[in-house]
Coordinates of C-alpha atoms and ligand atoms in Angstrom, one line a residue:
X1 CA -93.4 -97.8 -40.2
X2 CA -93.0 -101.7 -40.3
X3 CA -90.7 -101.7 -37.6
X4 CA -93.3 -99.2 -35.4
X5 CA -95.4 -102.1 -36.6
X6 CA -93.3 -104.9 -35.1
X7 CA -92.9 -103.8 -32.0
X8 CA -96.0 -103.0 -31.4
X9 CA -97.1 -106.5 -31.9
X10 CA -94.2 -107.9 -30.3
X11 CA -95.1 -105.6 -27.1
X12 CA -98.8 -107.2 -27.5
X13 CA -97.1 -111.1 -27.3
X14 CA -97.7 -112.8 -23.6
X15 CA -94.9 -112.8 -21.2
X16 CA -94.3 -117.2 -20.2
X17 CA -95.3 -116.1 -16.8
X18 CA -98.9 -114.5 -18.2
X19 CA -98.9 -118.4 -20.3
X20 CA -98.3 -120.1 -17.4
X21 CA -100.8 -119.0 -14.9
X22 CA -103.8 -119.0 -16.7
X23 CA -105.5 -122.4 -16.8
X24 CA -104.6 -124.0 -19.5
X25 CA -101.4 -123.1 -19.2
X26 CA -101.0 -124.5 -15.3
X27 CA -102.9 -127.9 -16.7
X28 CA -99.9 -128.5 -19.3
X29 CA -97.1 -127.5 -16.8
X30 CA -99.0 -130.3 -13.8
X31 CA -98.7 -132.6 -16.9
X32 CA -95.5 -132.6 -18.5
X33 CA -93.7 -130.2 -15.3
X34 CA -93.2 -126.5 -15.5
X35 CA -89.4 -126.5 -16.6
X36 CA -90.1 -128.2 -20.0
X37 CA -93.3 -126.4 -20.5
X38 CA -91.4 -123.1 -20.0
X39 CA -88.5 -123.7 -22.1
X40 CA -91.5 -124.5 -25.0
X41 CA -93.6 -121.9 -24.5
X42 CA -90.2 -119.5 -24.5
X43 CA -89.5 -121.1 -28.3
X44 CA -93.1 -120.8 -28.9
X45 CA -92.7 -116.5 -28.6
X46 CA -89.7 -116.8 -30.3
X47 CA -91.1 -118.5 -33.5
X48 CA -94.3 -116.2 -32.8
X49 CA -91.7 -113.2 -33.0
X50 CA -89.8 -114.4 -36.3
X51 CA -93.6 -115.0 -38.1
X52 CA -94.4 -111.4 -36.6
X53 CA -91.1 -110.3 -38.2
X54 CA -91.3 -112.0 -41.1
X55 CA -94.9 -110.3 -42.0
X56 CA -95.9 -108.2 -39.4
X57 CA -99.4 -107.7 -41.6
X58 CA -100.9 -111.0 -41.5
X59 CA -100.9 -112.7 -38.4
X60 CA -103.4 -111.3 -36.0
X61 CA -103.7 -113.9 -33.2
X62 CA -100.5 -113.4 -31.4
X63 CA -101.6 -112.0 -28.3
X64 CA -104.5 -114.6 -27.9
X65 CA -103.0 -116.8 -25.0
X66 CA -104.9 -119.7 -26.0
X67 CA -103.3 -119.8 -29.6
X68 CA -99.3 -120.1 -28.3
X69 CA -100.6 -122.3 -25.4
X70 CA -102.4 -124.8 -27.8
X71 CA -99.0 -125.1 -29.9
X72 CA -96.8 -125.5 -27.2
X73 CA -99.2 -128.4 -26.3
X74 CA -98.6 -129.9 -29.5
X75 CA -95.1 -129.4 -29.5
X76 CA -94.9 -131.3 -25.9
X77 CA -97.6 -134.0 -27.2
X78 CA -95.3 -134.6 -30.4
X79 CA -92.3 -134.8 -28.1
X80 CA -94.0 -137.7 -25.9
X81 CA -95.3 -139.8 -28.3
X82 CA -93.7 -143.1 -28.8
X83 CA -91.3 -142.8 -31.8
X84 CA -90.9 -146.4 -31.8
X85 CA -94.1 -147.9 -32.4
X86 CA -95.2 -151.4 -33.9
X87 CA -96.2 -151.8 -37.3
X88 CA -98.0 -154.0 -39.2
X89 CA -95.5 -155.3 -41.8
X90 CA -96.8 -156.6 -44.9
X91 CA -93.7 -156.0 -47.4
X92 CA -93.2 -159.3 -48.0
X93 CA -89.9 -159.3 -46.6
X94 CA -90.2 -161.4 -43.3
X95 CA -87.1 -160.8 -41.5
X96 CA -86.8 -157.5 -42.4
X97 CA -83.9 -155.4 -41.1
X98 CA -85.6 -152.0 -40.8
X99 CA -88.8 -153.1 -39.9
X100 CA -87.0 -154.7 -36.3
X101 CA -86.4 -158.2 -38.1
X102 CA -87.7 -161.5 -36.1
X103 CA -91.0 -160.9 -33.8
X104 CA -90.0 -162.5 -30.6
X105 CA -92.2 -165.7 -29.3
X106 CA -94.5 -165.4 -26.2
X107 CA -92.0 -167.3 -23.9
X108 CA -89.5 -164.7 -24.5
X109 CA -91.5 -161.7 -23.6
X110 CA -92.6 -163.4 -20.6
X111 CA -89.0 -164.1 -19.4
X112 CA -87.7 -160.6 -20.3
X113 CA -90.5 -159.2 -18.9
X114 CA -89.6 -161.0 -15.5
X115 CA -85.9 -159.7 -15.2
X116 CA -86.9 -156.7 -16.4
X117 CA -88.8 -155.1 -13.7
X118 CA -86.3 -155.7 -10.6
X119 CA -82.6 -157.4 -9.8
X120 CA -81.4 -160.5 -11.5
X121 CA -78.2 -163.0 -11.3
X122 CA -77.1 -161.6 -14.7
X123 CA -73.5 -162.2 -13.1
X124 CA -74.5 -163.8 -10.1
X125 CA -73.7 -167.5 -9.5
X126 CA -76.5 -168.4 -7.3
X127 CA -75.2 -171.3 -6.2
X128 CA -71.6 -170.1 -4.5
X129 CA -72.8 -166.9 -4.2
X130 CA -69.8 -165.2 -6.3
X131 CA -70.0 -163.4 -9.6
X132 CA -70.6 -165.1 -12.4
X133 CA -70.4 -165.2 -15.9
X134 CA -73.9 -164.0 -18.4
X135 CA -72.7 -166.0 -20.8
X136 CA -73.4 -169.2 -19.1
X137 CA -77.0 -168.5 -18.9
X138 CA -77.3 -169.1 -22.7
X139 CA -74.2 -171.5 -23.0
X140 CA -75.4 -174.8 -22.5
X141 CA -78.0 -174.9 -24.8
X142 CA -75.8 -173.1 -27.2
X143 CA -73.3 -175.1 -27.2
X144 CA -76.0 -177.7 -27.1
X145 CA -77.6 -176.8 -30.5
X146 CA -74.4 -176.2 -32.6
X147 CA -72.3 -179.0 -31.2
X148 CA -69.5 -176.9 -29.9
X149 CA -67.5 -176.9 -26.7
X150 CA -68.3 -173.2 -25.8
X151 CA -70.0 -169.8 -27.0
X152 CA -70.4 -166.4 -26.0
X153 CA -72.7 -163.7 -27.1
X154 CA -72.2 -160.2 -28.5
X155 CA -74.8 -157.4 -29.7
X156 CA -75.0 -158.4 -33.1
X157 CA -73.4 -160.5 -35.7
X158 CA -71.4 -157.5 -37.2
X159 CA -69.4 -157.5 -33.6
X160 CA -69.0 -160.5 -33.1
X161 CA -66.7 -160.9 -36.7
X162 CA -65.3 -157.5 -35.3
X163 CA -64.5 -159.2 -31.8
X164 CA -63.3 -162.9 -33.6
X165 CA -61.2 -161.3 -35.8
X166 CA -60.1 -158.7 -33.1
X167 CA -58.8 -161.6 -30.8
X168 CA -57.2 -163.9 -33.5
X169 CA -55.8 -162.2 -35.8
X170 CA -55.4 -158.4 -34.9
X171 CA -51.9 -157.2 -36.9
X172 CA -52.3 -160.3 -38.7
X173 CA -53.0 -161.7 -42.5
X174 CA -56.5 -162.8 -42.9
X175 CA -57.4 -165.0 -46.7
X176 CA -60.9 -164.5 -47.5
X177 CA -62.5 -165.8 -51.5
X178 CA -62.4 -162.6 -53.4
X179 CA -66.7 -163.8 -54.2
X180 CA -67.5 -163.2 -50.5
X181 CA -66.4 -159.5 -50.1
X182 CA -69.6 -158.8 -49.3
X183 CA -71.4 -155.4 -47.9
X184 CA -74.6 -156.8 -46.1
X185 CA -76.7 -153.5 -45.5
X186 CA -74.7 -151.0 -46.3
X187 CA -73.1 -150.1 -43.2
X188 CA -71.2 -153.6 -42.7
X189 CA -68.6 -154.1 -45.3
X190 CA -66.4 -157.1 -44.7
X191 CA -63.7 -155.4 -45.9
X192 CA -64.5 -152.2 -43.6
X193 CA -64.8 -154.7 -40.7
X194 CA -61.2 -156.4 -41.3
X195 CA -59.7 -153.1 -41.1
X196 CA -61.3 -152.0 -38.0
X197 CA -60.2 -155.3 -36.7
X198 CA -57.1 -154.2 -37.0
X199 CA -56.3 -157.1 -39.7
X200 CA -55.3 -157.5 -43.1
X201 CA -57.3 -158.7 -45.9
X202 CA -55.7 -160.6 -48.1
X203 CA -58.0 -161.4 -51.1
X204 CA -58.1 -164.7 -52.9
X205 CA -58.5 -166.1 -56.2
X206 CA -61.8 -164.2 -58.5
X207 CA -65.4 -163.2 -57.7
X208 CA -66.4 -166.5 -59.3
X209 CA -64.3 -168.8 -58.9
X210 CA -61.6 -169.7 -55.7
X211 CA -60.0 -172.7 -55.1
X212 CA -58.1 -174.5 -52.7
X213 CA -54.4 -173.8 -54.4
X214 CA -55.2 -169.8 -54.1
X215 CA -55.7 -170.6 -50.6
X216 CA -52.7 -172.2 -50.0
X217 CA -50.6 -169.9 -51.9
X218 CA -52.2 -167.1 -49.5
X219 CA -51.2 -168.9 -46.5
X220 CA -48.0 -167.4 -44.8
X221 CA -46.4 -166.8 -41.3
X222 CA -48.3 -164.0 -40.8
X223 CA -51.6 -165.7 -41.3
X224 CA -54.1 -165.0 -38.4
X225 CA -56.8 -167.6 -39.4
X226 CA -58.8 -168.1 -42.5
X227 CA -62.1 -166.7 -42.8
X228 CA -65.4 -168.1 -45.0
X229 CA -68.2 -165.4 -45.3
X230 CA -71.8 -166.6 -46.1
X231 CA -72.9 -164.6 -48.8
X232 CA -76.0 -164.1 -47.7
X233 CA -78.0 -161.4 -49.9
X234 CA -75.8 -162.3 -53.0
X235 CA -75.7 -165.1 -55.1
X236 CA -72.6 -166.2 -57.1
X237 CA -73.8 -168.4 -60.1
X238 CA -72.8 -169.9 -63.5
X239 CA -68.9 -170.4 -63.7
X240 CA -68.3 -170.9 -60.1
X241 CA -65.9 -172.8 -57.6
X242 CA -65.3 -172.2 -53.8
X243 CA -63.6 -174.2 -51.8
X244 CA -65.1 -176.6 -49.5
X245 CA -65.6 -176.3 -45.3
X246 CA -63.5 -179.4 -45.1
X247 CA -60.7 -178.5 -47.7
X248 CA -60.8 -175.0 -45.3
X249 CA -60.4 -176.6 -42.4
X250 CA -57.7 -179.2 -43.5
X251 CA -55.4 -176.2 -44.6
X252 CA -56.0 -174.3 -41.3
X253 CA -55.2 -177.3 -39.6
X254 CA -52.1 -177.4 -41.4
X255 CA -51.0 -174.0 -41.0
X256 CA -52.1 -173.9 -37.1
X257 CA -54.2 -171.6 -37.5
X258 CA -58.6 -171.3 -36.6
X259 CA -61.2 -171.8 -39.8
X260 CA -63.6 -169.2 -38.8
X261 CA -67.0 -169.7 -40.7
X262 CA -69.5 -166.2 -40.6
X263 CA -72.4 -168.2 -41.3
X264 CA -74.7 -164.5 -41.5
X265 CA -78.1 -165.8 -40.6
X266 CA -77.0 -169.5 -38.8
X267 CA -80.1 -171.7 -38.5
X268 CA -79.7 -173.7 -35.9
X269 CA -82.4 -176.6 -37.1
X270 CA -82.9 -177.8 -40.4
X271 CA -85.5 -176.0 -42.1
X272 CA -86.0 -177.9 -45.2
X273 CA -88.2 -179.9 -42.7
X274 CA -90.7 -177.0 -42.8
X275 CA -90.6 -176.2 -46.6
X276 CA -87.9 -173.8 -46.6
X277 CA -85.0 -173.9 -49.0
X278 CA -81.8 -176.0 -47.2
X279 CA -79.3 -173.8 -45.8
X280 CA -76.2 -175.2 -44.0
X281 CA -77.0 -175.4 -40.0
X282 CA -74.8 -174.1 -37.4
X283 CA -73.9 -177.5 -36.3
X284 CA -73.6 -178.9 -40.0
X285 CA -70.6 -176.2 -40.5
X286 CA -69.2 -177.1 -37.3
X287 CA -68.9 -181.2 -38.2
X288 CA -67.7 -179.5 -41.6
X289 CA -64.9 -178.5 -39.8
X290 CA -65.0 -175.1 -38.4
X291 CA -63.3 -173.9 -35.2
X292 CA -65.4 -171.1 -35.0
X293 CA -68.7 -170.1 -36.3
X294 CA -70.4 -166.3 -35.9
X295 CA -74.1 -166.0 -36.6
X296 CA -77.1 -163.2 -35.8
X297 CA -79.7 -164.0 -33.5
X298 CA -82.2 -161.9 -35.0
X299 CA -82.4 -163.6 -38.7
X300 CA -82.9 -166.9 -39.2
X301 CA -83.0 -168.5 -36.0
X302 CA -86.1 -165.6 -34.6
X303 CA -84.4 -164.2 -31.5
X304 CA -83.3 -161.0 -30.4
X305 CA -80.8 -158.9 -31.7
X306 CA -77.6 -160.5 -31.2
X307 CA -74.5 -162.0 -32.3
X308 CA -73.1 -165.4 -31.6
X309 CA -69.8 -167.0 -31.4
X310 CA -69.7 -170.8 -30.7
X311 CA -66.7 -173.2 -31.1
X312 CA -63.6 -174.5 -29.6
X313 CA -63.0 -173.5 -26.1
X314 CA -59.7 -172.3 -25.7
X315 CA -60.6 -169.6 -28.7
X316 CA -63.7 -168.9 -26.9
X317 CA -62.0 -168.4 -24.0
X318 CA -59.5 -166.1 -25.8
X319 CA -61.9 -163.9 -27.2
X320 CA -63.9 -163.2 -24.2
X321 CA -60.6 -161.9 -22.3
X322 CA -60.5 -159.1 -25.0
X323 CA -61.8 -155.6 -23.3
X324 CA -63.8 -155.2 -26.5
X325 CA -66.1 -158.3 -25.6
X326 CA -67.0 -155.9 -22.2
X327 CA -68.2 -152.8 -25.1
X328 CA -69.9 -155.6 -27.2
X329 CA -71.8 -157.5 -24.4
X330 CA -75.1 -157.6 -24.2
X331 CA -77.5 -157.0 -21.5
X332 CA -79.5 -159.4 -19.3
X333 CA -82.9 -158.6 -21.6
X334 CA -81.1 -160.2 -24.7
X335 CA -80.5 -163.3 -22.9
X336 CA -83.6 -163.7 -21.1
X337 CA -85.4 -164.0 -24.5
X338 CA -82.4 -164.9 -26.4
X339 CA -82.5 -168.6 -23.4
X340 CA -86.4 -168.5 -24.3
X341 CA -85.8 -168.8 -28.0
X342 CA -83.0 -171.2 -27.4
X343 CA -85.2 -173.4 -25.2
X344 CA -88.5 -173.7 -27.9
X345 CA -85.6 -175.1 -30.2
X346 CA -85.6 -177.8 -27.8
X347 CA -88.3 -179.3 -29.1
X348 CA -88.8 -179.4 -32.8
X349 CA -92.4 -180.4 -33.2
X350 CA -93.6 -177.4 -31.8
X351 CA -91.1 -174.7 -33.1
X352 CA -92.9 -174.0 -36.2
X353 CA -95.8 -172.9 -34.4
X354 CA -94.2 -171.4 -31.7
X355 CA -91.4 -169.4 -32.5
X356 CA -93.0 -166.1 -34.8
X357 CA -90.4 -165.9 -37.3
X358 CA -90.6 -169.3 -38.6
X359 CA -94.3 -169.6 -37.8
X360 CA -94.6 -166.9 -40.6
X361 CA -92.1 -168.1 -42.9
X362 CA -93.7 -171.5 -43.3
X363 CA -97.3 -170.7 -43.7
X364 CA -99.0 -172.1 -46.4
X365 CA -100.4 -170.4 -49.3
X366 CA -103.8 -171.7 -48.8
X367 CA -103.9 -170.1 -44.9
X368 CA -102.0 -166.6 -46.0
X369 CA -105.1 -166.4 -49.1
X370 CA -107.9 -167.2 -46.8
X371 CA -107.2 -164.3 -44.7
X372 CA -105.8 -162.0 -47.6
X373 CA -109.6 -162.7 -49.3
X374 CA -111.5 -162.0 -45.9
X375 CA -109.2 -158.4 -46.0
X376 CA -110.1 -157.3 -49.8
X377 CA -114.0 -157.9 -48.5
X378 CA -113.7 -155.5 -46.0
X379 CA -111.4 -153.1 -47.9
X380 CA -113.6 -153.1 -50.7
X381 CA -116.7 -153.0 -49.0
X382 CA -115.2 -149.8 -47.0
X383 CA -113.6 -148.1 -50.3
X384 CA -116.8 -148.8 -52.0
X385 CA -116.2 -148.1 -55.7
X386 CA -113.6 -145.2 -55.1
X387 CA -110.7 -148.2 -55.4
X388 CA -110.7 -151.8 -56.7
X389 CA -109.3 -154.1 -54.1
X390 CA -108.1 -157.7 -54.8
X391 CA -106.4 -160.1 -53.7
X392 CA -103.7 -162.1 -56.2
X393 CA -100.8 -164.7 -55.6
X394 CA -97.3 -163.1 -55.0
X395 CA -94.2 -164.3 -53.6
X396 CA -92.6 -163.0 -50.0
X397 CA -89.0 -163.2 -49.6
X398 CA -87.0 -164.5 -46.1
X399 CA -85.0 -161.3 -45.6
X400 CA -82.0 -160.2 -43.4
X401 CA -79.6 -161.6 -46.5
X402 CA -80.9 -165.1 -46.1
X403 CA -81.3 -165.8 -49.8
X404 CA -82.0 -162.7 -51.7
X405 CA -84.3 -164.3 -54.0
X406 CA -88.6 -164.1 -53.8
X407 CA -89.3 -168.1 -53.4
X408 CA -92.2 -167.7 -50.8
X409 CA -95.2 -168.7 -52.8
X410 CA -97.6 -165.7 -50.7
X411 CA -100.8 -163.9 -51.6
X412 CA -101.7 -160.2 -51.1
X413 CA -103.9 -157.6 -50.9
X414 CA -104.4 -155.1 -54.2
X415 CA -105.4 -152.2 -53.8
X416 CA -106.1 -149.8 -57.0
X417 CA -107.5 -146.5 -57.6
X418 CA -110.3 -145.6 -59.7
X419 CA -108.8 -142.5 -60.6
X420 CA -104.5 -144.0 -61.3
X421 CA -102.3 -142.0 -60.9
X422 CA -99.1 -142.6 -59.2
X423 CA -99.1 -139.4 -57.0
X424 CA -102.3 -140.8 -55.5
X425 CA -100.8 -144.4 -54.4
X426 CA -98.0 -142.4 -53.2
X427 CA -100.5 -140.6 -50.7
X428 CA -102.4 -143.6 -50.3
X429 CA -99.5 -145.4 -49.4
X430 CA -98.6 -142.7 -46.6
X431 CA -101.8 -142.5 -45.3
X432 CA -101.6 -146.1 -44.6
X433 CA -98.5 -145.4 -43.1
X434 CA -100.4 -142.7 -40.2
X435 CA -102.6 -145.7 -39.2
X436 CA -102.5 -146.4 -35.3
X437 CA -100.9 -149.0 -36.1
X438 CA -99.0 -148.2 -39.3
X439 CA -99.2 -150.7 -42.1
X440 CA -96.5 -151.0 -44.5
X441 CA -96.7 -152.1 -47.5
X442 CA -95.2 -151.2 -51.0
X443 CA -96.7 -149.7 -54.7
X444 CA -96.2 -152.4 -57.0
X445 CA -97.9 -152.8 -60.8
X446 CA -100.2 -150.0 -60.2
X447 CA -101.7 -151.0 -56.9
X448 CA -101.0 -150.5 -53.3
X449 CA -99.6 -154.0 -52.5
X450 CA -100.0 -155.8 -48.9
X451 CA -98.6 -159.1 -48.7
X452 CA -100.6 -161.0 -46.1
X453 CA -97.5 -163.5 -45.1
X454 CA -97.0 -161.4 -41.9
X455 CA -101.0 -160.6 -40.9
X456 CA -101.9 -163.5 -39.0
X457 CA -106.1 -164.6 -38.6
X458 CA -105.7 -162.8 -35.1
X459 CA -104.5 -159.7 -36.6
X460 CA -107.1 -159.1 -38.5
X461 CA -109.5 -157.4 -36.5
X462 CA -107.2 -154.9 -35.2
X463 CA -106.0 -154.5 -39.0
X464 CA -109.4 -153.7 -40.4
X465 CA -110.9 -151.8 -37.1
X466 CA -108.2 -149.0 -37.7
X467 CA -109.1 -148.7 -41.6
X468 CA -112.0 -146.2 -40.7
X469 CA -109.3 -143.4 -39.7
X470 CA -107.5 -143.6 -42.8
X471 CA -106.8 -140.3 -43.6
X472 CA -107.5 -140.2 -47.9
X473 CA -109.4 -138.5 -49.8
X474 CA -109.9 -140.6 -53.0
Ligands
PLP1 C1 -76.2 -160.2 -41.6 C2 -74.8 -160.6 -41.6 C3 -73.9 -160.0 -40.8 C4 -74.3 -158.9 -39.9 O1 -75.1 -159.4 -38.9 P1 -75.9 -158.4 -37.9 O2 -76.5 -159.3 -36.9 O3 -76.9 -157.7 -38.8 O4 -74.9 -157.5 -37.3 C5 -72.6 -160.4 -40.9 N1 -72.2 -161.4 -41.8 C6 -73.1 -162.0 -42.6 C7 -72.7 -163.1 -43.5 C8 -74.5 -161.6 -42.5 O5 -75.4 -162.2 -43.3

């Protein structure tokens, strides 16, 4: 009886040709083209069969056209839509790695967007006419900026410690401080790196405390260079000793062998100047006494994702005649807007205002409250008395790993429910997160919690004229 039932309704379902040459269906297969629309409507009947299958009672609707037309339209609207999409990012983490890290300047999109569309002289010397090399379209003021004789660029900073270490010191020893094993986002282990590298780790002194003699008693014949790690998201305090750059470098020198510095986020100005806590530039740990320094383009110094190697030339030179530096490269985008970057570091007086990252990262209180007071107006005025919204001093933190600790003195948006209950900020925080442009932001003390570092006064129009489709029922 239930199978009599089954195929009778199966019998009853619409054959893809049927779907396709009614109306609807020809509109759907003009827009997304007949192929895909077929294979979708096909897995459209077969779901249709399984739900027949699966209770053979309930659904009625089966052999209504319209009904497996409109899903298949969904299906093929879900699979078009961008899945990368900007956000608004009010975590309080600045430079934050899943959230895409530094926002590039204007300059930079305006020189990406130029190579972009057509041919460029990515490796084209324009002026011989021969093939040339991408990296010198970012050298100079690279090599400018750090003080170093030459540089070369890689996709990220995890590659280019995979590349340096590679090239120097592949089946060789390698002494790091046993307090800068560190994992910096789970996937890059320095460790896990070394061995991919293809060299050995050999650990020195304790997590706290390293010192010069431990290096030295490390060094050997087999030693491949010595490698300092910035700890980055970690801080070692209390009982501590390290050894210094210069002590480093001295002992290398001895030994003949490169002091490789992995600087992690590598700032390539001072930016004490602009209220930030002091963090040793790229050029500082260069005079220090490093041959070699690796460093992210995306962190600290705002760029795009990348990886940097500056230093002495013959190493330089080394490393780029490895075939992994060809699997590492990175494409002619990344330097257009990594050059653009570069360029606006030029000129100091005007970095902080236009290069994003640190634009954001050294607003003032005062400016970040104004706009976070003009939000809880509207919010509140919009929620009515269904939520409390207010606005209250917090602190915003750097991100990527450049000092783990909240020191950003910030101020952000609260939002509370009349009716608290944490299931409720959970949806509340989701249906934030279905905006237009979604907004991310994190439950904290009871309250949805928007830190306004990253919502400048020209975002906030497009912010609060998407706040009307927020789908929440309070
Ligand atoms: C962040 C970081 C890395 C990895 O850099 P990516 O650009 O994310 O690949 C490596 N070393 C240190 C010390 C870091 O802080």
């Amino acid at each position: 009886m239930k199978n009599e039932l089954h195929t009778t309704k199966f019998r009853a379902l619409p054959s893809v040709d049927r779907l396709l040459q009614c109306d609807y269906g020809a509109v759907i297969a003009a827009e997304y083209g007949s192929q895909i629309v077929t294979e979708t409507l096909r897995n459209e009947l077969k779901n249709c069969r399984e739900l027949i299958k699966a209770n053979p009672l309930e659904y009625k609707s089966f052999s209504d056209e319209k009904y497996i037309l409109r899903k298949a339209e969904n299906a093929l609207e879900n699979l078009h839509c961008s899945l990368l999409r900007p956000v608004f990012n009010l975590t309080g983490t600045v430079l934050h790695t899943n959230l895409g890290r530094a926002p590039l300047p204007q300059e930079a999109i305006d020189e990406v967007k130029a190579v972009m569309q057509g041919a460029s002289n990515v490796e084209f010397n324009l002026s011989n006419g021969k093939r040339g090399d991408r990296d010198d379209l970012v050298e100079s003021w690279l090599t400018r900026l750090t003080g170093t004789e030459a540089a070369t660029v890689v996709n990220n900073n995890a590659a280019a410690v995979l590349l340096v270490l590679n090239s120097l010191a592949r089946r060789k020893e390698v002494p790091v401080s046993r307090g800068e094993l560190v994992e910096i986002g789970g996937s890059f282990r320095i460790p896990d790196v070394m061995a991919r590298a293809g060299s050995k780790l050999v650990e020195v002194g304790t997590t706290n405390r390293t010192h010069l003699a431990d290096f030295a008693d490390a060094m050997s014949t087999k030693t491949g260079l010595i490698m300092k790690i910035h700890t980055s998201n970690y801080v070692v305090q209390g009982f501590t000793a390290s050894v210094s750059d210069s002590d480093l470098s001295r002992l290398a020198r001895e030994h003949d062998v490169p002091f490789v510095n992995d600087l992690g986020s590598g700032t390539l100005l001072d930016f004490s100047k602009y209220g930030l806590p002091k963090e040793q530039t790229a050029f500082e740990a260069i005079q220090a006494g490093a041959d070699l320094i690796t460093f992210s383009g995306d962190k600290l110094l705002g760029g795009p994702q990348c990886g940097i190697i500056a230093g002495k030339a013959d190493l330089i030179k080394k490393i780029k005649r490895n075939a992994l530096k060809r699997a590492l490269r990175v494409d002619k985008l990344t330097l257009a807007a990594l050059n653009a970057v570069l360029k606006l570091y030029g000129n100091p007086d005007t970095l902080a205002q236009k290069l994003p990252s640190l634009r954001l990262l050294s607003r003032s209180q005062k400016d970040i409250q104004k706009v976070a007071e003009d939000l809880a107006k509207s919010l509140q005025e919009y929620f009515s008395d269904s939520a409390v919204v207010s606005f209250s001093d917090c602190k915003s933190q750097i991100g990527s790993g450049a000092m783990p600790i909240d020191i950003l003195p910030s101020c952000a948006v609260k939002i509370s429910l009349a009716s608290s209950s944490g299931k409720k900020l959970v949806l509340l925080a989701k249906a934030f997160r279905e905006l237009p442009i979604p907004v991310v932001g994190r439950i904290h003390q009871d309250a949805f919690f928007l830190d306004i570092r990253c919502l400048e006064k020209e975002d906030e129009e497009r912010f609060v004229g998407q706040i009307v489709q927020l789908n929440f029922r309070f």
